[in-house]
Each structure stands twice: as C-alpha cells, then as structure tokens.
Amino acid sequence: MNARVHMTREPEPDAKEILVGLLDGVVDLSFGDDAPSDTKILVNGQLREDIVGDLPLCEDVIIPFAGLQPKTREILLGHPAIRVHNLHHNANMTAEMAMALLLACARRIVKLHNSFSHDNWEPRYFTRDARSLYSKTVVVLGWGAVGKCVGAACAGFGMNVIGVRRVADGEARGVDELHELLPRADFFVATLPLTGETEGLIGKEQIALLPKSAIVVNVGRGKVIDEQALFEALRDEKIDSAGLDVWYQYPKDRDDEISPSRYPFASLPNVVMTPHVAGGTQDTEEVRMKALAKLIKDIIGGDTDANLVDLARGY
C-alpha cells in the first residue's frame, strides 16, 4: 500500500490533473477538508489544530508556498515530531518581478510612459536621468532561493552582486555587515521572509546609510523595511526611488479596499507599486504542482530534509 498524501485545498482541475498524473502509482492521493486518519504527508498552508491532532500517522506537513503563517507555525511547534517543508516554486517568478521593478525605477519607465502617452517627446531630447545597471553594485538582502535568482539576473546585467544572509558563508556576507555594505549599494533588493528577526531590520538608521542615489526594491515582506522610515526617505528624496510589491496592510477579502500602507506611497512620483503579485503568472499553478510532486517524491524516497523549514526561525 502506498503512503497517504492528503491535500486539504483541492487544486483547480488542470493543476490537479498534473499533480495526479505525476504521483500516479507513487502515493495514495486524496483531497478535501477532512484528512483520512492514515495520512502520512499533509499538504496544508493554513492549519487548524484539530486537523493535525486527528492524524496520528502524519510525519510531514508541506506548506504549498514559500511563507509560513504565524498560526500554522504556532500549531506545528506543538507537534515537534512532524517535519515541516515548504515550496520555492515561484522563486524565479519573484526574481523576475524584482528585476522588473528595479528596471522600472532605474529607467524611469512609469514616468516616461505617462509623459509619452500624451505625445510628449521632450524626455527624448532633454532628460537624461535614467540609470544604468551595468557595473553598479546591488546588495541583495536574503540569499535564499529568490535572492540567488535575483543575484544571477543582476550578474547577467554586468552588476557587482553582494548577497547577504543571516550568517556569512562562502557565498554571502552576514547581516551584521550591513552597516558596511549599505553605503556601497547603488541598488538594494530585499527578499527576506517576515520573522521576529527580520521585522524592521531595515529601519531609519539603515536607510540613512544608503547613498542618496540608491534604488530600493522589496519583494520579500513589507515589514522587513520600516514603513515610516521608507516613506519619509522617499518623500524627502534621501534615496532615489523604490519598487515595492509587498506591503504593510492587506485586504481581508476581494471587496476590502484597504490602502496598502498608513502612508500615501501612491502620492510619491518616485515609487513603482504592485499589489503583491510577484509570484503569480499564467504558469504558477503548473509550476507549483510539479514542485509539489517532486518534493513529495523526495520525502517518500527518504530525503526528509528537502525544503525543510526551521520552525524556531520561521523559515
């Protein structure tokens, strides 16, 4: 008998077909709110305590995205025997958005579009405020799956790439070196998850270390960069511009028209804004299902450390 894998949220039909096809004959796959008692691997990103408590054979929980919800983390901390994994299926997509925002800011795309849509050719002849990426230095805070993709893309543009992670290693510098690295950053890209360690990591003091010409991009989590400090630095032109896909306030549902921040970022001419869509493309669900199937096969095959989440750290 194959191991039972249960996914509480049933994928859309096309995505489900891909997943079922990839796992046919490998596991017994089921879907729905009620997980069978013989479930060995549970795929669920927003856990309830009663779900886990009723699964005595469950050894692994897969979060089908990169983040980890605080409530899910809290529940799983109470079940130390269960291993927790997540997916990095959209790392390339998120990195693409980081580059899109970086380029939009550097080449003044929104400003030029708005001007030229009114048949204004003046920037062609008189404006030379666009920035080139070539030979410039980019500091990428968060040297994980997304950060490394951003770094590779930046290197392709001929940039000098400095990756930063919690503790320095052979690939990246340590977060304790930010005071030295930020003054060198022509571009600064944040890709960090939100944890107790990362919330507010980039505050007024750190932003003040950036050159006035620096461009900031955030595709990690909004609260990694202090909300007020970022707004005031942009408003007062203490940094050049920012491309932001992640925010400080989110709607409860599709009808909730809440502002993404307590501060009017949309009023600033040096900000490019997107509504936390970096990981979403036409290919997202297909890529997610392929990554999920591979992870399940890896776990079943004995690689129980694959995409393992450190619950103590929150990522």
JSON list of N, CA and C in Angstrom, two decimals, residues 220-278:
[
{"chain": "A", "resi": 220, "resn": "GLY", "atom": "N", "xyz": [10.13, 40.77, -0.72]},
{"chain": "A", "resi": 220, "resn": "GLY", "atom": "CA", "xyz": [10.10, 39.79, 0.37]},
{"chain": "A", "resi": 220, "resn": "GLY", "atom": "C", "xyz": [8.83, 39.96, 1.18]},
{"chain": "A", "resi": 221, "resn": "ARG", "atom": "N", "xyz": [8.93, 40.77, 2.24]},
{"chain": "A", "resi": 221, "resn": "ARG", "atom": "CA", "xyz": [7.76, 41.13, 3.06]},
{"chain": "A", "resi": 221, "resn": "ARG", "atom": "C", "xyz": [7.91, 42.61, 3.42]},
{"chain": "A", "resi": 222, "resn": "GLY", "atom": "N", "xyz": [6.78, 43.32, 3.39]},
{"chain": "A", "resi": 222, "resn": "GLY", "atom": "CA", "xyz": [6.81, 44.75, 3.59]},
{"chain": "A", "resi": 222, "resn": "GLY", "atom": "C", "xyz": [7.48, 45.17, 4.87]},
{"chain": "A", "resi": 223, "resn": "LYS", "atom": "N", "xyz": [7.13, 44.52, 5.98]},
{"chain": "A", "resi": 223, "resn": "LYS", "atom": "CA", "xyz": [7.55, 44.97, 7.29]},
{"chain": "A", "resi": 223, "resn": "LYS", "atom": "C", "xyz": [9.02, 44.71, 7.59]},
{"chain": "A", "resi": 224, "resn": "VAL", "atom": "N", "xyz": [9.73, 44.08, 6.66]},
{"chain": "A", "resi": 224, "resn": "VAL", "atom": "CA", "xyz": [11.19, 43.97, 6.80]},
{"chain": "A", "resi": 224, "resn": "VAL", "atom": "C", "xyz": [11.81, 45.37, 6.75]},
{"chain": "A", "resi": 225, "resn": "ILE", "atom": "N", "xyz": [11.20, 46.27, 5.98]},
{"chain": "A", "resi": 225, "resn": "ILE", "atom": "CA", "xyz": [11.66, 47.66, 5.89]},
{"chain": "A", "resi": 225, "resn": "ILE", "atom": "C", "xyz": [10.66, 48.53, 6.65]},
{"chain": "A", "resi": 226, "resn": "ASP", "atom": "N", "xyz": [11.14, 49.32, 7.59]},
{"chain": "A", "resi": 226, "resn": "ASP", "atom": "CA", "xyz": [10.27, 50.15, 8.39]},
{"chain": "A", "resi": 226, "resn": "ASP", "atom": "C", "xyz": [9.41, 51.06, 7.51]},
{"chain": "A", "resi": 227, "resn": "GLU", "atom": "N", "xyz": [8.12, 51.02, 7.72]},
{"chain": "A", "resi": 227, "resn": "GLU", "atom": "CA", "xyz": [7.15, 51.71, 6.88]},
{"chain": "A", "resi": 227, "resn": "GLU", "atom": "C", "xyz": [7.36, 53.23, 6.87]},
{"chain": "A", "resi": 228, "resn": "GLN", "atom": "N", "xyz": [7.40, 53.83, 8.05]},
{"chain": "A", "resi": 228, "resn": "GLN", "atom": "CA", "xyz": [7.54, 55.28, 8.14]},
{"chain": "A", "resi": 228, "resn": "GLN", "atom": "C", "xyz": [8.90, 55.74, 7.62]},
{"chain": "A", "resi": 229, "resn": "ALA", "atom": "N", "xyz": [9.94, 55.02, 7.97]},
{"chain": "A", "resi": 229, "resn": "ALA", "atom": "CA", "xyz": [11.28, 55.41, 7.55]},
{"chain": "A", "resi": 229, "resn": "ALA", "atom": "C", "xyz": [11.42, 55.37, 6.04]},
{"chain": "A", "resi": 230, "resn": "LEU", "atom": "N", "xyz": [10.84, 54.35, 5.41]},
{"chain": "A", "resi": 230, "resn": "LEU", "atom": "CA", "xyz": [10.92, 54.24, 3.96]},
{"chain": "A", "resi": 230, "resn": "LEU", "atom": "C", "xyz": [10.14, 55.37, 3.29]},
{"chain": "A", "resi": 231, "resn": "PHE", "atom": "N", "xyz": [8.91, 55.61, 3.77]},
{"chain": "A", "resi": 231, "resn": "PHE", "atom": "CA", "xyz": [8.11, 56.66, 3.17]},
{"chain": "A", "resi": 231, "resn": "PHE", "atom": "C", "xyz": [8.80, 58.01, 3.28]},
{"chain": "A", "resi": 232, "resn": "GLU", "atom": "N", "xyz": [9.32, 58.33, 4.44]},
{"chain": "A", "resi": 232, "resn": "GLU", "atom": "CA", "xyz": [9.94, 59.64, 4.64]},
{"chain": "A", "resi": 232, "resn": "GLU", "atom": "C", "xyz": [11.22, 59.78, 3.82]},
{"chain": "A", "resi": 233, "resn": "ALA", "atom": "N", "xyz": [11.97, 58.70, 3.67]},
{"chain": "A", "resi": 233, "resn": "ALA", "atom": "CA", "xyz": [13.19, 58.77, 2.87]},
{"chain": "A", "resi": 233, "resn": "ALA", "atom": "C", "xyz": [12.86, 59.02, 1.40]},
{"chain": "A", "resi": 234, "resn": "LEU", "atom": "N", "xyz": [11.78, 58.42, 0.91]},
{"chain": "A", "resi": 234, "resn": "LEU", "atom": "CA", "xyz": [11.36, 58.63, -0.47]},
{"chain": "A", "resi": 234, "resn": "LEU", "atom": "C", "xyz": [10.76, 60.03, -0.65]},
{"chain": "A", "resi": 235, "resn": "ARG", "atom": "N", "xyz": [9.93, 60.42, 0.28]},
{"chain": "A", "resi": 235, "resn": "ARG", "atom": "CA", "xyz": [9.30, 61.75, 0.21]},
{"chain": "A", "resi": 235, "resn": "ARG", "atom": "C", "xyz": [10.34, 62.86, 0.24]},
{"chain": "A", "resi": 236, "resn": "ASP", "atom": "N", "xyz": [11.35, 62.70, 1.09]},
{"chain": "A", "resi": 236, "resn": "ASP", "atom": "CA", "xyz": [12.35, 63.74, 1.26]},
{"chain": "A", "resi": 236, "resn": "ASP", "atom": "C", "xyz": [13.54, 63.57, 0.32]},
{"chain": "A", "resi": 237, "resn": "GLU", "atom": "N", "xyz": [13.42, 62.60, -0.60]},
{"chain": "A", "resi": 237, "resn": "GLU", "atom": "CA", "xyz": [14.45, 62.33, -1.62]},
{"chain": "A", "resi": 237, "resn": "GLU", "atom": "C", "xyz": [15.81, 62.03, -1.00]},
{"chain": "A", "resi": 238, "resn": "LYS", "atom": "N", "xyz": [15.76, 61.29, 0.10]},
{"chain": "A", "resi": 238, "resn": "LYS", "atom": "CA", "xyz": [17.01, 60.83, 0.71]},
{"chain": "A", "resi": 238, "resn": "LYS", "atom": "C", "xyz": [17.51, 59.56, 0.04]},
{"chain": "A", "resi": 239, "resn": "ILE", "atom": "N", "xyz": [16.63, 58.92, -0.70]},
{"chain": "A", "resi": 239, "resn": "ILE", "atom": "CA", "xyz": [17.01, 57.86, -1.63]},
{"chain": "A", "resi": 239, "resn": "ILE", "atom": "C", "xyz": [16.31, 58.15, -2.95]},
{"chain": "A", "resi": 240, "resn": "ASP", "atom": "N", "xyz": [16.78, 57.53, -4.02]},
{"chain": "A", "resi": 240, "resn": "ASP", "atom": "CA", "xyz": [16.30, 57.88, -5.35]},
{"chain": "A", "resi": 240, "resn": "ASP", "atom": "C", "xyz": [14.84, 57.45, -5.58]},
{"chain": "A", "resi": 241, "resn": "SER", "atom": "N", "xyz": [14.57, 56.17, -5.37]},
{"chain": "A", "resi": 241, "resn": "SER", "atom": "CA", "xyz": [13.24, 55.65, -5.70]},
{"chain": "A", "resi": 241, "resn": "SER", "atom": "C", "xyz": [13.09, 54.25, -5.12]},
{"chain": "A", "resi": 242, "resn": "ALA", "atom": "N", "xyz": [11.88, 53.70, -5.27]},
{"chain": "A", "resi": 242, "resn": "ALA", "atom": "CA", "xyz": [11.62, 52.35, -4.75]},
{"chain": "A", "resi": 242, "resn": "ALA", "atom": "C", "xyz": [10.61, 51.64, -5.63]},
{"chain": "A", "resi": 243, "resn": "GLY", "atom": "N", "xyz": [10.81, 50.34, -5.78]},
{"chain": "A", "resi": 243, "resn": "GLY", "atom": "CA", "xyz": [9.85, 49.45, -6.44]},
{"chain": "A", "resi": 243, "resn": "GLY", "atom": "C", "xyz": [9.35, 48.47, -5.39]},
{"chain": "A", "resi": 244, "resn": "LEU", "atom": "N", "xyz": [8.05, 48.51, -5.10]},
{"chain": "A", "resi": 244, "resn": "LEU", "atom": "CA", "xyz": [7.50, 47.76, -3.97]},
{"chain": "A", "resi": 244, "resn": "LEU", "atom": "C", "xyz": [6.37, 46.83, -4.41]},
{"chain": "A", "resi": 245, "resn": "ASP", "atom": "N", "xyz": [6.53, 45.54, -4.10]},
{"chain": "A", "resi": 245, "resn": "ASP", "atom": "CA", "xyz": [5.48, 44.57, -4.38]},
{"chain": "A", "resi": 245, "resn": "ASP", "atom": "C", "xyz": [4.83, 44.07, -3.09]},
{"chain": "A", "resi": 246, "resn": "VAL", "atom": "N", "xyz": [5.45, 44.35, -1.95]},
{"chain": "A", "resi": 246, "resn": "VAL", "atom": "CA", "xyz": [4.93, 43.85, -0.68]},
{"chain": "A", "resi": 246, "resn": "VAL", "atom": "C", "xyz": [4.67, 45.02, 0.26]},
{"chain": "A", "resi": 247, "resn": "TRP", "atom": "N", "xyz": [3.66, 44.82, 1.18]},
{"chain": "A", "resi": 247, "resn": "TRP", "atom": "CA", "xyz": [3.09, 45.98, 1.86]},
{"chain": "A", "resi": 247, "resn": "TRP", "atom": "C", "xyz": [2.90, 45.77, 3.34]},
{"chain": "A", "resi": 248, "resn": "TYR", "atom": "N", "xyz": [2.21, 46.73, 3.94]},
{"chain": "A", "resi": 248, "resn": "TYR", "atom": "CA", "xyz": [2.06, 46.81, 5.39]},
{"chain": "A", "resi": 248, "resn": "TYR", "atom": "C", "xyz": [0.64, 46.54, 5.85]},
{"chain": "A", "resi": 249, "resn": "GLN", "atom": "N", "xyz": [-0.31, 46.68, 4.95]},
{"chain": "A", "resi": 249, "resn": "GLN", "atom": "CA", "xyz": [-1.71, 46.38, 5.24]},
{"chain": "A", "resi": 249, "resn": "GLN", "atom": "C", "xyz": [-2.29, 45.62, 4.05]},
{"chain": "A", "resi": 250, "resn": "TYR", "atom": "N", "xyz": [-3.08, 44.59, 4.36]},
{"chain": "A", "resi": 250, "resn": "TYR", "atom": "CA", "xyz": [-3.65, 43.76, 3.30]},
{"chain": "A", "resi": 250, "resn": "TYR", "atom": "C", "xyz": [-5.16, 43.62, 3.47]},
{"chain": "A", "resi": 251, "resn": "PRO", "atom": "N", "xyz": [-5.88, 43.48, 2.37]},
{"chain": "A", "resi": 251, "resn": "PRO", "atom": "CA", "xyz": [-7.34, 43.32, 2.47]},
{"chain": "A", "resi": 251, "resn": "PRO", "atom": "C", "xyz": [-7.73, 41.98, 3.07]},
{"chain": "A", "resi": 252, "resn": "LYS", "atom": "N", "xyz": [-8.86, 41.96, 3.75]},
{"chain": "A", "resi": 252, "resn": "LYS", "atom": "CA", "xyz": [-9.37, 40.72, 4.31]},
{"chain": "A", "resi": 252, "resn": "LYS", "atom": "C", "xyz": [-9.99, 39.85, 3.23]},
{"chain": "A", "resi": 253, "resn": "ASP", "atom": "N", "xyz": [-10.53, 40.49, 2.19]},
{"chain": "A", "resi": 253, "resn": "ASP", "atom": "CA", "xyz": [-11.12, 39.76, 1.07]},
{"chain": "A", "resi": 253, "resn": "ASP", "atom": "C", "xyz": [-11.11, 40.68, -0.15]},
{"chain": "A", "resi": 254, "resn": "ARG", "atom": "N", "xyz": [-11.67, 40.21, -1.24]},
{"chain": "A", "resi": 254, "resn": "ARG", "atom": "CA", "xyz": [-11.60, 40.94, -2.51]},
{"chain": "A", "resi": 254, "resn": "ARG", "atom": "C", "xyz": [-12.37, 42.25, -2.49]},
{"chain": "A", "resi": 255, "resn": "ASP", "atom": "N", "xyz": [-13.33, 42.37, -1.58]},
{"chain": "A", "resi": 255, "resn": "ASP", "atom": "CA", "xyz": [-14.14, 43.59, -1.51]},
{"chain": "A", "resi": 255, "resn": "ASP", "atom": "C", "xyz": [-13.56, 44.64, -0.57]},
{"chain": "A", "resi": 256, "resn": "ASP", "atom": "N", "xyz": [-12.50, 44.30, 0.12]},
{"chain": "A", "resi": 256, "resn": "ASP", "atom": "CA", "xyz": [-11.89, 45.21, 1.08]},
{"chain": "A", "resi": 256, "resn": "ASP", "atom": "C", "xyz": [-10.92, 46.14, 0.35]},
{"chain": "A", "resi": 257, "resn": "GLU", "atom": "N", "xyz": [-11.22, 47.42, 0.30]},
{"chain": "A", "resi": 257, "resn": "GLU", "atom": "CA", "xyz": [-10.41, 48.37, -0.46]},
{"chain": "A", "resi": 257, "resn": "GLU", "atom": "C", "xyz": [-9.41, 49.12, 0.44]},
{"chain": "A", "resi": 258, "resn": "ILE", "atom": "N", "xyz": [-8.79, 48.40, 1.33]},
{"chain": "A", "resi": 258, "resn": "ILE", "atom": "CA", "xyz": [-7.84, 49.00, 2.26]},
{"chain": "A", "resi": 258, "resn": "ILE", "atom": "C", "xyz": [-6.59, 49.51, 1.53]},
{"chain": "A", "resi": 259, "resn": "SER", "atom": "N", "xyz": [-6.04, 50.60, 2.01]},
{"chain": "A", "resi": 259, "resn": "SER", "atom": "CA", "xyz": [-4.79, 51.12, 1.47]},
{"chain": "A", "resi": 259, "resn": "SER", "atom": "C", "xyz": [-3.65, 50.18, 1.89]},
{"chain": "A", "resi": 260, "resn": "PRO", "atom": "N", "xyz": [-2.64, 50.03, 1.06]},
{"chain": "A", "resi": 260, "resn": "PRO", "atom": "CA", "xyz": [-1.53, 49.12, 1.41]},
{"chain": "A", "resi": 260, "resn": "PRO", "atom": "C", "xyz": [-0.62, 49.66, 2.50]},
{"chain": "A", "resi": 261, "resn": "SER", "atom": "N", "xyz": [-0.80, 50.90, 2.88]},
{"chain": "A", "resi": 261, "resn": "SER", "atom": "CA", "xyz": [0.06, 51.50, 3.90]},
{"chain": "A", "resi": 261, "resn": "SER", "atom": "C", "xyz": [-0.68, 52.62, 4.62]},
{"chain": "A", "resi": 262, "resn": "ARG", "atom": "N", "xyz": [-0.22, 52.95, 5.81]},
{"chain": "A", "resi": 262, "resn": "ARG", "atom": "CA", "xyz": [-0.74, 54.11, 6.54]},
{"chain": "A", "resi": 262, "resn": "ARG", "atom": "C", "xyz": [-0.25, 55.41, 5.92]},
{"chain": "A", "resi": 263, "resn": "TYR", "atom": "N", "xyz": [0.76, 55.29, 5.05]},
{"chain": "A", "resi": 263, "resn": "TYR", "atom": "CA", "xyz": [1.37, 56.47, 4.43]},
{"chain": "A", "resi": 263, "resn": "TYR", "atom": "C", "xyz": [1.04, 56.48, 2.93]},
{"chain": "A", "resi": 264, "resn": "PRO", "atom": "N", "xyz": [0.90, 57.66, 2.33]},
{"chain": "A", "resi": 264, "resn": "PRO", "atom": "CA", "xyz": [0.47, 57.76, 0.93]},
{"chain": "A", "resi": 264, "resn": "PRO", "atom": "C", "xyz": [1.60, 57.54, -0.08]},
{"chain": "A", "resi": 265, "resn": "PHE", "atom": "N", "xyz": [2.08, 56.29, -0.15]},
{"chain": "A", "resi": 265, "resn": "PHE", "atom": "CA", "xyz": [3.14, 55.98, -1.11]},
{"chain": "A", "resi": 265, "resn": "PHE", "atom": "C", "xyz": [2.73, 56.32, -2.53]},
{"chain": "A", "resi": 266, "resn": "ALA", "atom": "N", "xyz": [1.43, 56.14, -2.83]},
{"chain": "A", "resi": 266, "resn": "ALA", "atom": "CA", "xyz": [0.95, 56.38, -4.20]},
{"chain": "A", "resi": 266, "resn": "ALA", "atom": "C", "xyz": [1.08, 57.84, -4.61]},
{"chain": "A", "resi": 267, "resn": "SER", "atom": "N", "xyz": [1.22, 58.73, -3.66]},
{"chain": "A", "resi": 267, "resn": "SER", "atom": "CA", "xyz": [1.35, 60.15, -3.98]},
{"chain": "A", "resi": 267, "resn": "SER", "atom": "C", "xyz": [2.77, 60.52, -4.38]},
{"chain": "A", "resi": 268, "resn": "LEU", "atom": "N", "xyz": [3.70, 59.61, -4.19]},
{"chain": "A", "resi": 268, "resn": "LEU", "atom": "CA", "xyz": [5.10, 59.91, -4.46]},
{"chain": "A", "resi": 268, "resn": "LEU", "atom": "C", "xyz": [5.45, 59.59, -5.91]},
{"chain": "A", "resi": 269, "resn": "PRO", "atom": "N", "xyz": [6.13, 60.50, -6.60]},
{"chain": "A", "resi": 269, "resn": "PRO", "atom": "CA", "xyz": [6.47, 60.25, -8.01]},
{"chain": "A", "resi": 269, "resn": "PRO", "atom": "C", "xyz": [7.62, 59.28, -8.19]},
{"chain": "A", "resi": 270, "resn": "ASN", "atom": "N", "xyz": [8.31, 58.93, -7.12]},
{"chain": "A", "resi": 270, "resn": "ASN", "atom": "CA", "xyz": [9.48, 58.06, -7.23]},
{"chain": "A", "resi": 270, "resn": "ASN", "atom": "C", "xyz": [9.23, 56.65, -6.69]},
{"chain": "A", "resi": 271, "resn": "VAL", "atom": "N", "xyz": [7.97, 56.21, -6.75]},
{"chain": "A", "resi": 271, "resn": "VAL", "atom": "CA", "xyz": [7.61, 54.87, -6.30]},
{"chain": "A", "resi": 271, "resn": "VAL", "atom": "C", "xyz": [6.86, 54.13, -7.40]},
{"chain": "A", "resi": 272, "resn": "VAL", "atom": "N", "xyz": [7.26, 52.88, -7.64]},
{"chain": "A", "resi": 272, "resn": "VAL", "atom": "CA", "xyz": [6.52, 51.98, -8.53]},
{"chain": "A", "resi": 272, "resn": "VAL", "atom": "C", "xyz": [5.89, 50.91, -7.65]},
{"chain": "A", "resi": 273, "resn": "MET", "atom": "N", "xyz": [4.56, 50.75, -7.75]},
{"chain": "A", "resi": 273, "resn": "MET", "atom": "CA", "xyz": [3.81, 49.89, -6.84]},
{"chain": "A", "resi": 273, "resn": "MET", "atom": "C", "xyz": [3.11, 48.75, -7.58]},
{"chain": "A", "resi": 274, "resn": "THR", "atom": "N", "xyz": [3.19, 47.55, -6.99]},
{"chain": "A", "resi": 274, "resn": "THR", "atom": "CA", "xyz": [2.40, 46.41, -7.47]},
{"chain": "A", "resi": 274, "resn": "THR", "atom": "C", "xyz": [1.80, 45.70, -6.25]},
{"chain": "A", "resi": 275, "resn": "PRO", "atom": "N", "xyz": [0.63, 45.05, -6.39]},
{"chain": "A", "resi": 275, "resn": "PRO", "atom": "CA", "xyz": [-0.13, 44.54, -5.24]},
{"chain": "A", "resi": 275, "resn": "PRO", "atom": "C", "xyz": [0.24, 43.11, -4.81]},
{"chain": "A", "resi": 276, "resn": "HIS", "atom": "N", "xyz": [1.50, 42.86, -4.50]},
{"chain": "A", "resi": 276, "resn": "HIS", "atom": "CA", "xyz": [1.98, 41.56, -4.05]},
{"chain": "A", "resi": 276, "resn": "HIS", "atom": "C", "xyz": [1.61, 40.45, -5.04]},
{"chain": "A", "resi": 277, "resn": "VAL", "atom": "N", "xyz": [2.12, 40.60, -6.25]},
{"chain": "A", "resi": 277, "resn": "VAL", "atom": "CA", "xyz": [1.81, 39.65, -7.32]},
{"chain": "A", "resi": 277, "resn": "VAL", "atom": "C", "xyz": [3.07, 39.04, -7.94]},
{"chain": "A", "resi": 278, "resn": "ALA", "atom": "N", "xyz": [4.21, 39.19, -7.26]},
{"chain": "A", "resi": 278, "resn": "ALA", "atom": "CA", "xyz": [5.47, 38.74, -7.86]},
{"chain": "A", "resi": 278, "resn": "ALA", "atom": "C", "xyz": [5.46, 37.26, -8.22]}
]
